Coordinates of C-alpha atoms and ligand atoms in Angstrom, one line a residue:
M206 CA 4.3 -8.2 4.5
C207 CA 4.5 -12.0 3.8
G208 CA 4.2 -13.3 0.3
I209 CA 2.8 -16.6 -1.0
V210 CA 3.5 -18.3 -4.4
G211 CA 2.3 -21.7 -5.5
Y212 CA 2.7 -23.6 -8.8
I213 CA 1.2 -26.7 -10.3
G214 CA 1.8 -27.6 -14.0
H215 CA 4.3 -29.3 -16.2
K216 CA 7.3 -27.1 -15.8
Q217 CA 10.0 -27.2 -13.1
A218 CA 8.4 -25.6 -10.0
K219 CA 11.4 -24.3 -8.2
P220 CA 12.6 -21.6 -10.6
I221 CA 9.0 -20.4 -11.0
L222 CA 8.5 -20.3 -7.2
V223 CA 11.8 -18.4 -6.6
E224 CA 11.0 -15.9 -9.4
G225 CA 7.6 -15.4 -7.9
L226 CA 9.1 -14.7 -4.5
K227 CA 11.4 -12.1 -6.1
R228 CA 8.4 -10.3 -7.5
L229 CA 7.0 -10.1 -4.0
E230 CA 10.2 -9.0 -2.3
Y231 CA 9.0 -5.4 -2.3
R232 CA 6.4 -6.4 0.3
G233 CA 9.1 -6.7 2.9
Y234 CA 10.4 -10.0 4.5
D235 CA 13.1 -11.5 6.6
S236 CA 13.2 -15.2 5.6
A237 CA 11.9 -17.4 2.8
G238 CA 11.2 -21.0 1.9
V239 CA 10.0 -23.5 -0.7
A240 CA 8.3 -26.9 -0.4
V241 CA 7.9 -29.1 -3.5
V242 CA 6.3 -32.5 -3.8
R243 CA 8.4 -35.1 -5.6
S244 CA 8.9 -38.9 -5.5
G245 CA 6.2 -39.4 -2.8
R246 CA 7.8 -36.8 -0.5
V247 CA 7.6 -33.2 0.5
E248 CA 10.9 -31.4 0.3
I249 CA 11.2 -28.2 2.3
T250 CA 14.1 -25.7 1.8
R251 CA 14.3 -22.5 3.9
A252 CA 16.7 -19.6 4.5
V253 CA 17.0 -16.5 6.6
G254 CA 17.6 -13.1 4.8
R255 CA 17.4 -12.4 1.1
I256 CA 15.9 -14.8 -1.4
T257 CA 19.4 -15.2 -2.9
N258 CA 20.3 -17.2 0.3
L259 CA 17.3 -19.5 -0.4
E260 CA 18.4 -19.8 -4.1
A261 CA 21.9 -21.0 -3.0
R262 CA 20.3 -23.7 -0.8
L263 CA 17.9 -24.8 -3.5
A264 CA 20.8 -25.2 -6.0
Q265 CA 22.0 -28.0 -3.8
T266 CA 18.7 -29.9 -4.1
P267 CA 17.2 -32.0 -6.9
Q268 CA 15.3 -29.8 -9.5
E269 CA 12.7 -32.2 -10.8
A270 CA 9.4 -31.1 -9.2
T271 CA 6.2 -29.7 -10.8
V272 CA 4.2 -28.9 -7.7
G273 CA 5.2 -26.5 -5.0
I274 CA 4.5 -23.7 -2.7
A275 CA 6.8 -20.9 -1.4
H276 CA 6.7 -18.0 1.0
T277 CA 8.5 -14.8 2.1
R278 CA 8.0 -14.2 5.8
W279 CA 7.7 -10.9 7.6
A280 CA 7.9 -12.0 11.2
T281 CA 4.9 -11.5 13.5
H282 CA 4.9 -14.5 15.9
G283 CA 8.5 -15.6 16.5
G284 CA 11.6 -13.8 15.3
P285 CA 13.3 -14.1 11.9
S286 CA 15.0 -17.5 11.9
E287 CA 15.2 -20.6 9.6
N288 CA 13.2 -22.6 12.1
N289 CA 10.4 -20.0 12.1
A290 CA 10.5 -19.6 8.3
H291 CA 7.7 -21.1 6.1
P292 CA 6.8 -23.6 4.8
H293 CA 6.0 -25.4 8.0
A294 CA 5.6 -29.2 8.0
A295 CA 3.2 -31.6 9.7
L296 CA 2.3 -35.3 9.8
A297 CA 6.0 -36.3 9.9
G298 CA 6.8 -34.1 6.9
R299 CA 3.9 -35.4 4.7
I300 CA 2.2 -32.0 4.7
A301 CA 3.6 -28.5 4.2
L302 CA 1.9 -25.2 4.6
V303 CA 2.6 -21.5 3.9
H304 CA 0.5 -18.8 5.6
N305 CA -0.1 -15.1 5.6
G306 CA -2.1 -13.6 8.4
I307 CA -2.5 -14.2 12.1
I308 CA -4.1 -17.3 13.8
E309 CA -5.5 -15.5 16.9
N310 CA -6.4 -18.7 18.9
Y311 CA -3.2 -20.5 18.1
R312 CA -2.3 -21.0 21.7
A313 CA -5.6 -22.8 22.5
L314 CA -5.1 -24.9 19.4
A315 CA -1.5 -25.8 20.4
T316 CA -2.8 -26.9 23.8
F317 CA -5.4 -29.1 22.1
L318 CA -2.7 -30.6 19.8
E319 CA -0.4 -31.3 22.7
R320 CA -3.2 -33.3 24.3
Q321 CA -3.3 -35.3 21.1
G322 CA 0.5 -35.9 21.4
V323 CA 1.4 -33.3 18.8
T324 CA 4.1 -30.8 19.9
C325 CA 5.3 -27.7 18.1
S326 CA 9.0 -26.9 17.6
T327 CA 8.7 -23.2 16.7
E328 CA 7.2 -20.0 18.1
T329 CA 4.9 -19.5 15.1
D330 CA 1.1 -19.6 14.9
T331 CA 1.6 -21.1 11.4
E332 CA 3.1 -24.3 12.6
V333 CA 0.1 -24.8 14.8
L334 CA -2.2 -24.5 11.8
A335 CA 0.0 -27.0 9.9
H336 CA -0.2 -29.6 12.7
L337 CA -4.0 -29.0 13.0
I338 CA -4.4 -29.8 9.3
G339 CA -2.2 -32.9 9.8
H340 CA -4.3 -33.9 12.8
C341 CA -7.5 -33.6 10.6
Y342 CA -6.0 -35.4 7.7
Q343 CA -7.7 -38.7 6.9
G344 CA -6.8 -39.2 3.3
N345 CA -8.4 -36.1 1.8
L346 CA -6.4 -32.9 2.0
E347 CA -9.2 -30.6 1.0
Q348 CA -11.4 -31.9 3.7
A349 CA -8.6 -31.8 6.3
V350 CA -7.9 -28.1 5.5
R351 CA -11.7 -27.4 5.7
N352 CA -12.0 -29.1 9.0
A353 CA -9.0 -27.4 10.5
L354 CA -10.0 -23.9 9.3
H355 CA -13.4 -24.3 11.0
E356 CA -11.5 -24.3 14.3
V357 CA -9.4 -21.2 13.4
Q358 CA -10.0 -17.6 14.6
G359 CA -8.0 -14.9 12.9
T360 CA -6.9 -14.2 9.3
Y361 CA -5.2 -16.4 6.8
G362 CA -4.2 -16.8 3.2
I363 CA -2.8 -20.3 2.9
A364 CA -1.4 -22.9 0.4
V365 CA -1.0 -26.5 1.4
V366 CA 0.6 -29.6 -0.3
C367 CA 0.7 -33.2 0.7
A368 CA 3.0 -36.1 -0.3
D369 CA 0.1 -38.5 -0.5
E370 CA -1.8 -36.2 -2.9
P371 CA 1.0 -35.0 -5.2
D372 CA -1.2 -33.6 -7.9
C373 CA -2.9 -30.8 -6.0
I374 CA -2.5 -27.6 -4.0
V375 CA -5.2 -26.6 -1.6
A376 CA -5.6 -22.8 -0.9
A377 CA -7.9 -20.8 1.3
R378 CA -8.3 -17.2 2.3
K379 CA -9.8 -15.1 5.1
G380 CA -8.5 -11.6 5.4
S381 CA -5.2 -12.1 3.4
P382 CA -5.4 -12.0 -0.4
L383 CA -4.9 -14.9 -2.7
I384 CA -5.1 -14.8 -6.5
I385 CA -5.1 -17.8 -8.9
G386 CA -3.3 -17.3 -12.2
V387 CA -5.1 -19.4 -14.9
G388 CA -2.5 -20.8 -17.4
D389 CA -2.6 -23.4 -20.1
G390 CA -2.3 -26.7 -18.1
E391 CA -0.8 -24.8 -15.2
Y392 CA -1.9 -22.6 -12.3
V393 CA 0.1 -20.0 -10.4
L394 CA -1.2 -19.0 -6.9
A395 CA 0.1 -15.8 -5.3
S396 CA -0.6 -13.1 -2.8
D397 CA -0.7 -10.5 -5.5
A398 CA -0.7 -10.3 -9.3
S399 CA 3.0 -9.2 -9.5
A400 CA 4.0 -12.8 -9.1
I401 CA 1.6 -14.0 -11.7
V402 CA 1.7 -11.5 -14.6
Q403 CA 4.7 -13.0 -16.3
H404 CA 2.9 -16.4 -16.6
T405 CA -0.7 -15.3 -17.4
A406 CA -2.9 -12.2 -17.4
Q407 CA -6.0 -14.3 -16.6
V408 CA -6.7 -14.3 -12.9
V409 CA -9.3 -15.4 -10.3
Y410 CA -9.6 -13.5 -7.0
L411 CA -10.4 -15.7 -4.0
A412 CA -12.8 -14.0 -1.6
D413 CA -12.8 -14.3 2.1
G414 CA -14.2 -17.6 3.3
E415 CA -13.4 -19.4 0.0
M416 CA -11.1 -22.3 -0.7
A417 CA -9.6 -23.6 -4.0
V418 CA -8.2 -26.9 -5.1
L419 CA -5.7 -26.6 -8.0
T420 CA -4.7 -29.6 -10.1
R421 CA -2.8 -29.5 -13.4
D422 CA -5.9 -29.3 -15.6
R423 CA -8.5 -27.6 -13.5
F424 CA -9.4 -25.8 -10.3
H425 CA -12.5 -25.7 -8.3
T426 CA -13.6 -23.2 -5.6
T427 CA -15.9 -23.7 -2.7
T428 CA -16.9 -21.9 0.5
L429 CA -15.4 -23.2 3.7
D430 CA -18.7 -25.2 4.0
A431 CA -18.1 -27.0 0.7
V432 CA -20.6 -25.0 -1.2
P433 CA -19.4 -24.7 -4.8
V434 CA -18.6 -21.1 -5.9
T435 CA -18.4 -20.0 -9.5
K436 CA -15.6 -17.5 -10.0
D437 CA -15.2 -14.9 -12.8
V438 CA -11.8 -14.8 -14.6
H439 CA -10.4 -11.2 -14.7
E440 CA -7.7 -9.7 -16.8
I441 CA -4.6 -8.2 -15.0
E442 CA -4.4 -4.5 -16.0
F443 CA -0.7 -4.0 -15.9
S444 CA 2.2 -5.4 -17.8
L445 CA 5.4 -7.1 -16.7
E446 CA 7.4 -4.1 -17.8
E447 CA 5.5 -1.9 -15.3
I448 CA 6.8 -3.9 -12.4
E449 CA 10.4 -3.9 -13.5
L450 CA 13.0 -1.2 -12.9
S451 CA 13.2 -0.1 -16.5
G452 CA 16.7 1.4 -16.1
H453 CA 16.1 3.1 -12.8
E454 CA 18.3 2.3 -9.7
H455 CA 15.3 2.0 -7.5
F456 CA 11.5 1.5 -7.9
M457 CA 11.0 4.6 -5.8
A458 CA 12.9 6.7 -8.3
K459 CA 11.1 5.1 -11.2
E460 CA 7.7 5.8 -9.5
I461 CA 8.6 9.4 -8.6
F462 CA 9.7 10.1 -12.2
E463 CA 6.8 8.3 -13.8
Q464 CA 4.2 10.6 -12.0
P465 CA 3.6 12.7 -15.1
Q466 CA 2.5 9.4 -16.8
S467 CA 0.7 7.9 -13.8
L468 CA -1.2 11.1 -13.2
A469 CA -2.2 11.3 -16.9
N470 CA -3.5 7.7 -16.5
T471 CA -5.4 8.6 -13.4
L472 CA -7.0 11.6 -15.1
R473 CA -7.6 10.0 -18.5
G474 CA -11.2 10.0 -19.6
R475 CA -12.4 11.7 -16.4
L476 CA -12.0 15.4 -17.2
N477 CA -14.4 17.1 -19.5
T478 CA -12.7 20.5 -19.7
R479 CA -15.1 21.8 -22.4
E480 CA -18.1 21.4 -20.1
G481 CA -16.3 21.8 -16.9
A482 CA -17.4 18.3 -15.8
I483 CA -15.9 15.3 -14.2
V484 CA -16.7 11.7 -15.2
L485 CA -16.2 9.0 -12.5
G486 CA -18.0 5.9 -13.7
G487 CA -17.2 3.9 -10.6
I488 CA -19.3 6.1 -8.3
A489 CA -21.9 7.3 -10.9
G490 CA -24.5 5.1 -9.3
H491 CA -24.1 6.8 -6.0
A492 CA -23.9 10.4 -7.2
R493 CA -27.3 11.3 -5.6
D494 CA -26.3 9.7 -2.2
L495 CA -23.1 11.7 -2.3
A496 CA -24.9 14.9 -3.1
R497 CA -27.2 14.3 -0.2
A498 CA -24.4 13.6 2.2
Q499 CA -24.2 15.7 5.3
R500 CA -20.6 14.9 6.0
I501 CA -17.6 12.9 4.6
I502 CA -15.3 10.8 6.7
F503 CA -12.0 9.8 5.1
T504 CA -10.4 6.8 6.7
A505 CA -6.9 5.4 5.9
Q506 CA -3.4 4.8 7.3
G507 CA 0.0 6.4 6.6
T508 CA 0.4 8.2 3.3
A509 CA -3.2 7.5 2.4
W510 CA -4.3 9.2 5.6
H511 CA -2.3 12.3 4.5
A512 CA -4.2 12.1 1.2
G513 CA -7.4 12.0 3.2
L514 CA -6.4 15.2 5.1
V515 CA -6.0 16.9 1.7
G516 CA -9.3 15.5 0.8
E517 CA -10.8 17.1 3.9
Y518 CA -9.7 20.5 2.7
L519 CA -10.8 19.8 -0.9
F520 CA -14.3 18.7 0.0
E521 CA -14.9 21.6 2.4
D522 CA -13.4 24.2 0.2
I523 CA -14.8 23.1 -3.2
A524 CA -17.9 21.1 -2.3
K525 CA -18.7 23.0 0.9
L526 CA -19.4 19.7 2.7
P527 CA -18.2 19.0 6.2
A528 CA -15.4 16.5 6.1
E529 CA -13.1 14.8 8.6
T530 CA -10.2 12.3 8.4
E531 CA -9.8 9.4 10.8
Y532 CA -7.0 6.9 11.3
A533 CA -8.7 3.6 10.3
S534 CA -7.0 1.9 13.3
E535 CA -8.8 4.4 15.6
F536 CA -12.0 4.6 13.7
R537 CA -12.6 0.8 13.8
Y538 CA -12.5 0.5 17.6
R539 CA -14.0 3.8 18.5
N540 CA -17.6 2.8 17.9
P541 CA -17.9 5.8 15.5
L542 CA -21.0 7.9 15.5
I543 CA -22.1 7.3 11.9
D544 CA -25.5 8.6 11.1
N545 CA -27.1 8.0 7.7
G546 CA -25.9 11.4 6.4
A547 CA -22.3 10.3 6.6
V548 CA -20.4 8.9 3.6
I549 CA -17.2 7.1 4.3
I550 CA -14.3 7.2 1.8
A551 CA -11.6 4.5 2.4
I552 CA -8.3 5.3 0.8
S553 CA -5.7 2.6 0.2
Q554 CA -3.1 2.0 -2.4
S555 CA -2.9 -1.8 -1.8
G556 CA -6.5 -2.2 -1.0
E557 CA -5.4 -4.8 1.7
T558 CA -4.5 -2.7 4.7
A559 CA -6.0 -4.5 7.6
D560 CA -7.1 -1.5 9.6
T561 CA -8.6 0.3 6.7
L562 CA -10.5 -2.8 5.7
A563 CA -11.8 -3.2 9.2
A564 CA -12.9 0.4 9.3
L565 CA -14.7 -0.1 6.0
R566 CA -16.5 -3.1 7.4
E567 CA -17.4 -1.2 10.7
A568 CA -18.9 1.6 8.6
K569 CA -20.9 -0.7 6.4
M570 CA -22.1 -2.6 9.4
K571 CA -23.5 0.8 10.7
G572 CA -25.3 1.3 7.4
A573 CA -23.1 4.0 5.9
L574 CA -22.3 4.3 2.2
V575 CA -18.6 3.4 1.8
L576 CA -16.6 4.4 -1.2
G577 CA -13.1 3.2 -2.0
V578 CA -10.2 5.1 -3.5
V579 CA -7.9 2.3 -4.3
N580 CA -5.0 1.4 -6.7
A581 CA -4.9 -2.4 -6.7
V582 CA -7.7 -3.7 -8.9
G583 CA -9.7 -6.5 -7.4
S584 CA -8.2 -5.9 -3.9
T585 CA -10.3 -6.6 -0.9
I586 CA -11.1 -3.0 -0.1
A587 CA -12.0 -2.3 -3.7
R588 CA -14.4 -5.3 -3.7
E589 CA -16.0 -4.7 -0.4
A590 CA -16.6 -1.0 -0.8
D591 CA -20.1 -0.1 -2.1
A592 CA -18.4 1.6 -5.1
G593 CA -15.2 3.5 -5.7
V594 CA -12.7 5.1 -8.0
Y595 CA -9.5 3.3 -9.0
L596 CA -6.3 5.3 -9.2
H597 CA -5.0 3.5 -12.4
C598 CA -1.5 4.7 -11.5
G599 CA 0.0 1.2 -12.1
P600 CA 1.5 -1.1 -9.5
E601 CA 3.5 0.7 -6.9
I602 CA 6.5 -1.4 -5.9
G603 CA 8.5 0.9 -3.7
V604 CA 7.6 0.6 -0.1
A605 CA 7.4 4.4 0.3
S606 CA 4.3 5.5 -1.5
T607 CA 4.8 8.3 -4.1
K608 CA 2.8 8.0 -7.3
A609 CA -0.1 6.5 -5.5
F610 CA -0.2 9.6 -3.2
T611 CA -0.4 12.1 -6.1
S612 CA -3.0 9.9 -7.8
Q613 CA -5.0 9.8 -4.6
L614 CA -4.9 13.6 -4.5
A615 CA -6.0 13.8 -8.2
V616 CA -9.0 11.4 -7.6
L617 CA -10.0 13.3 -4.4
A618 CA -9.8 16.6 -6.3
M619 CA -12.0 15.2 -9.1
M620 CA -14.5 13.8 -6.6
A621 CA -14.6 17.2 -4.8
I622 CA -15.2 19.1 -8.1
Q623 CA -17.9 16.6 -9.2
L624 CA -19.7 16.9 -5.8
G625 CA -19.2 20.7 -5.8
R626 CA -21.0 21.0 -9.1
R627 CA -24.0 19.2 -7.6
R628 CA -23.9 21.7 -4.8
F629 CA -22.5 25.3 -5.0
L630 CA -19.6 25.2 -7.4
S631 CA -20.2 27.3 -10.5
Q632 CA -19.4 26.0 -14.0
D633 CA -16.7 28.7 -14.4
E634 CA -15.1 27.7 -11.1
A635 CA -15.2 24.0 -12.0
H636 CA -13.8 24.8 -15.5
Q637 CA -10.9 26.7 -14.0
L638 CA -10.0 23.8 -11.6
I639 CA -10.5 21.1 -14.3
T640 CA -8.3 23.0 -16.7
A641 CA -5.6 23.4 -14.1
L642 CA -5.9 19.7 -13.1
S643 CA -5.5 18.7 -16.7
R644 CA -2.1 20.5 -16.7
V645 CA -0.8 18.8 -13.6
P646 CA 1.1 15.9 -15.4
E647 CA 3.1 18.4 -17.4
L648 CA 3.7 20.6 -14.4
V649 CA 4.9 17.6 -12.3
D650 CA 7.3 16.8 -15.2
Q651 CA 8.8 20.3 -14.7
V652 CA 9.2 19.8 -11.0
V653 CA 11.0 16.4 -11.2
Q654 CA 13.7 18.1 -13.4
Q655 CA 15.1 19.6 -10.1
S656 CA 16.3 16.3 -8.9
H657 CA 19.9 17.1 -9.1
E658 CA 19.5 20.5 -7.3
I659 CA 17.6 18.7 -4.6
R660 CA 20.3 16.1 -4.2
T661 CA 22.9 18.9 -3.9
A662 CA 20.8 20.6 -1.2
V663 CA 20.4 17.4 0.7
E664 CA 24.2 16.8 0.7
T665 CA 24.6 20.0 2.8
V666 CA 22.5 18.7 5.6
I667 CA 22.9 14.9 5.3
D668 CA 24.5 14.6 8.7
R669 CA 21.6 16.2 10.5
E670 CA 19.4 13.7 12.5
N671 CA 16.3 15.9 13.1
W672 CA 14.2 17.8 10.6
L673 CA 11.0 19.8 10.8
F674 CA 8.5 20.0 7.9
L675 CA 6.0 22.9 8.1
G676 CA 3.1 24.0 6.0
R677 CA -0.3 25.6 6.2
G678 CA -3.7 24.9 4.7
Y679 CA -3.6 22.5 1.9
N680 CA 0.2 22.2 2.4
Y681 CA -0.1 21.1 6.1
P682 CA -0.8 17.5 5.1
V683 CA 2.1 17.8 2.6
A684 CA 4.4 18.7 5.5
L685 CA 3.3 15.5 7.2
E686 CA 3.9 13.4 4.1
G687 CA 7.3 15.0 3.5
A688 CA 8.3 14.0 7.1
L689 CA 7.0 10.5 6.7
K690 CA 8.9 10.0 3.4
L691 CA 12.2 11.1 5.0
K692 CA 11.7 9.0 8.1
E693 CA 10.7 5.8 6.5
I694 CA 13.5 5.5 3.9
S695 CA 16.4 7.4 5.4
Y696 CA 15.7 6.7 9.1
I697 CA 16.3 10.4 9.8
H698 CA 13.8 11.6 12.5
A699 CA 11.4 14.2 11.0
E700 CA 8.2 15.8 12.2
G701 CA 5.6 17.5 10.2
M702 CA 3.0 19.9 11.6
P703 CA 1.0 23.1 10.8
A704 CA 3.5 25.9 10.6
A705 CA 1.7 27.9 13.3
E706 CA 1.9 24.9 15.7
M707 CA 5.7 25.3 15.8
K708 CA 5.4 28.1 18.3
H709 CA 3.4 25.9 20.7
G710 CA 6.5 23.9 21.7
P711 CA 8.4 22.4 18.8
I712 CA 10.2 25.8 18.3
A713 CA 12.3 24.8 21.3
L714 CA 13.9 22.2 19.0
I715 CA 15.3 24.7 16.6
S716 CA 19.1 24.7 16.8
E717 CA 21.9 26.1 14.7
G718 CA 21.8 24.5 11.3
M719 CA 18.7 22.4 11.9
P720 CA 17.0 21.7 8.6
V721 CA 13.4 23.1 8.5
V722 CA 11.4 22.5 5.3
F723 CA 8.7 25.0 4.6
I724 CA 6.1 24.6 1.9
A725 CA 5.8 28.3 1.2
T726 CA 3.8 28.6 -2.1
R727 CA 1.6 31.5 -2.8
G728 CA -1.8 31.2 -1.2
R729 CA -4.1 32.5 1.4
Q730 CA -1.6 32.0 4.3
Y731 CA 1.6 32.9 2.4
D732 CA 2.4 36.0 4.6
K733 CA 1.9 33.9 7.8
V734 CA 4.3 31.3 6.4
L735 CA 6.9 34.0 5.8
G736 CA 6.6 35.0 9.4
N737 CA 7.1 31.5 10.5
I738 CA 10.2 31.3 8.3
E739 CA 11.7 34.4 10.0
E740 CA 11.0 32.9 13.4
V741 CA 13.1 29.9 12.4
R742 CA 15.8 31.8 10.7
S743 CA 16.3 34.1 13.8
R744 CA 17.0 31.0 15.8
G745 CA 19.6 29.5 13.4
G746 CA 17.4 27.1 11.6
K747 CA 18.5 26.1 8.0
I748 CA 15.6 27.0 5.7
I749 CA 14.7 24.7 2.8
A750 CA 11.6 25.9 1.0
V751 CA 9.2 24.7 -1.7
A752 CA 8.0 27.9 -3.4
T753 CA 6.1 29.3 -6.3
E754 CA 8.3 29.9 -9.3
G755 CA 9.6 33.5 -9.4
D756 CA 9.1 34.2 -5.7
Q757 CA 12.2 36.4 -5.0
E758 CA 11.2 36.9 -1.3
I759 CA 11.5 33.2 -0.5
N760 CA 14.7 33.1 -2.6
R761 CA 16.2 35.8 -0.4
I762 CA 15.5 34.2 2.9
A763 CA 15.8 30.4 2.2
E764 CA 19.1 28.6 1.8
H765 CA 17.6 26.1 -0.7
V766 CA 14.5 26.6 -2.8
F767 CA 12.7 24.0 -4.8
W768 CA 10.3 25.6 -7.3
V769 CA 6.8 24.6 -8.4
P770 CA 4.7 26.3 -11.1
D771 CA 1.8 28.5 -9.9
I772 CA -1.5 26.5 -9.7
P773 CA -4.8 27.0 -7.8
E774 CA -4.2 26.4 -4.1
P775 CA -6.4 23.2 -3.9
L776 CA -4.2 21.5 -6.4
Q777 CA -0.8 22.7 -5.0
P778 CA -0.2 19.5 -3.0
L779 CA 0.0 17.5 -6.3
L780 CA 3.1 19.6 -7.0
T781 CA 4.6 20.5 -3.6
V782 CA 4.9 16.9 -2.5
V783 CA 7.2 16.0 -5.4
P784 CA 10.3 17.9 -4.2
L785 CA 9.8 16.3 -0.8
Q786 CA 9.7 12.8 -2.4
L787 CA 13.0 13.5 -4.1
L788 CA 14.5 15.0 -1.0
A789 CA 13.7 11.8 1.0
Y790 CA 14.9 9.6 -1.9
H791 CA 18.3 11.4 -2.2
A792 CA 18.8 11.4 1.6
A793 CA 18.2 7.6 1.7
V794 CA 20.6 7.0 -1.2
L795 CA 23.3 9.3 0.3
R796 CA 22.9 7.5 3.7
G797 CA 23.2 4.1 2.0
C798 CA 19.8 2.9 3.0
N799 CA 17.8 0.2 1.2
V800 CA 15.4 2.6 -0.6
D801 CA 12.9 0.1 -1.9
K802 CA 12.9 -2.2 1.1
P803 CA 13.4 0.0 4.2
R804 CA 14.1 -1.9 7.5
N805 CA 11.1 -3.1 9.5
L806 CA 8.6 -1.8 6.8
A807 CA 6.2 -3.7 4.6
K808 CA 4.4 -2.4 1.5
S809 CA 1.0 -3.5 2.6
V810 CA 0.2 -3.9 6.3
T811 CA -2.3 -6.7 6.1
V812 CA -2.1 -7.5 9.8
E813 CA -3.1 -5.3 12.7
Ligands
AGP2149 C1 3.7 5.1 2.8 O1 4.9 5.6 2.3 C2 3.9 3.9 3.7 N1 4.5 2.9 3.1 C3 2.6 3.6 4.5 O2 2.3 4.6 5.3 C4 1.3 3.3 3.6 O3 0.9 4.5 3.0 C5 0.2 2.8 4.5 O4 0.6 1.6 5.1 C6 -1.1 2.6 3.8 O5 -1.0 1.7 2.8 P1 -2.2 1.5 1.8 O6 -2.3 2.8 1.0 O7 -1.9 0.4 0.9 O8 -3.5 1.2 2.6

């Protein structure tokens, strides 16, 4: 997804802008550009492909400039090209703009501009916005941006500079995040804190409908209607070291192997093993509403949706509360039947997924209590939910979600236990689950030690283009997650489904040597899974199994077995997903794929 960086201060802007773009690379992009204001002019440099291509171009340009904006573009309107790359210029190059989001009425605006004699040279909606600001400019950039945005329908996070006002950057947001890093005599503007943390830990989160004007010695924020807004300064929770590779080859590997620590951080201070209680301060004020809920609706996309599916089993099994899981993209348009007994739980690592945010807003508009399970502190979903629980698993840079998923499962398990204790879960039952949950970080540390064996297993099937992932009960969503991991980073086609569903069609796919991954841990449906394994074996499928340590039956019938320690069934997904993360990772590396920046993918899908 696109990234924005802006700088105004006393240092050379270009190196800061480029370094900031590199911190945002993980979001996914196909071109990049920089605009600086110097000697009464706006200088724009753009390049297709990696940021190193932009750097090579910039090296040919003068370096003296202390105000600038920059952008990594993930193409929506108009293909990846230098001409379509941001920043876009207007007013004969006197104004430059970078933009995240989608201007939905850009065609009507372009027609209006053409009537004023202004023509666009690209296919982008962003260029139209740049020209609209240029059209509104009458010597005051802030006012020009304000007037232009009043005509806009859609979403935006923008930064604008002007040659005639060389000592300011104007920013505005509606539906696409913008954060202001507050330095000493300097400000860094960015789409997310990863591009700011090396300069300052003091940040201000712009809210939807707000604008900011940054100069070297101050910034002021207003609404789009020029009403002053006082903003709190927050502290970034993570360190620079947490967003660096720290010796790993890829962020995905780092984040898989740091799950013992990230899970420990998620659980810290929240498990009272002695009393068999859970402490979740973020939703304490809504404990009564939750206890009175008649049903829970999880809403999310992608991996977070898989976490919601596990949550569905957890809430029904432990809290004895009806639960369902909805794709946010469907929920938001389906005019959902939300009565006042429903509590909505929006799950999102980034806290910026457009569909999940829209589903949250739809549910709130219908009067439901909406809780967020989010990783990114201060993100839009976190701020717009009525309350929530942060993952505290640290920034997740790899596009394929790994540690955020296991932390989502840990939070959902804690919420289910806490709610269960207000309903029918006994103290003993809660104590058992909480004690087991407290051991998960050390158990995950055992599981990741199998990385080499998993790689060896993957090597034997690396040429296969179609896989199946099968599981039952709590491990059915894990089968879906394993398939998604493999698909999105190795580009191998994979399908996950309930193991029993295979007989209703997909078994026709089974061919000699086809890899079929079973999550076959001990549990209520273990014998059924054994039967499904035999059905696949008898048709030549190659069995790869995730099994409970010591299970000799699985060891006899599967070609490769990845072991997980025994744990109560509701907590098994926290362990069984880890071998599947490693399996996908090694497959991607063996196939030479770009593990952290898979093709076509973005870390946070902030557009529909
Ligand atoms: C996960 O590996 C994917 N990158 C993707 O499905 C992701 O989980 C989904 O886009 C939701 O993102 P969110 O958790 O930030 O809302």
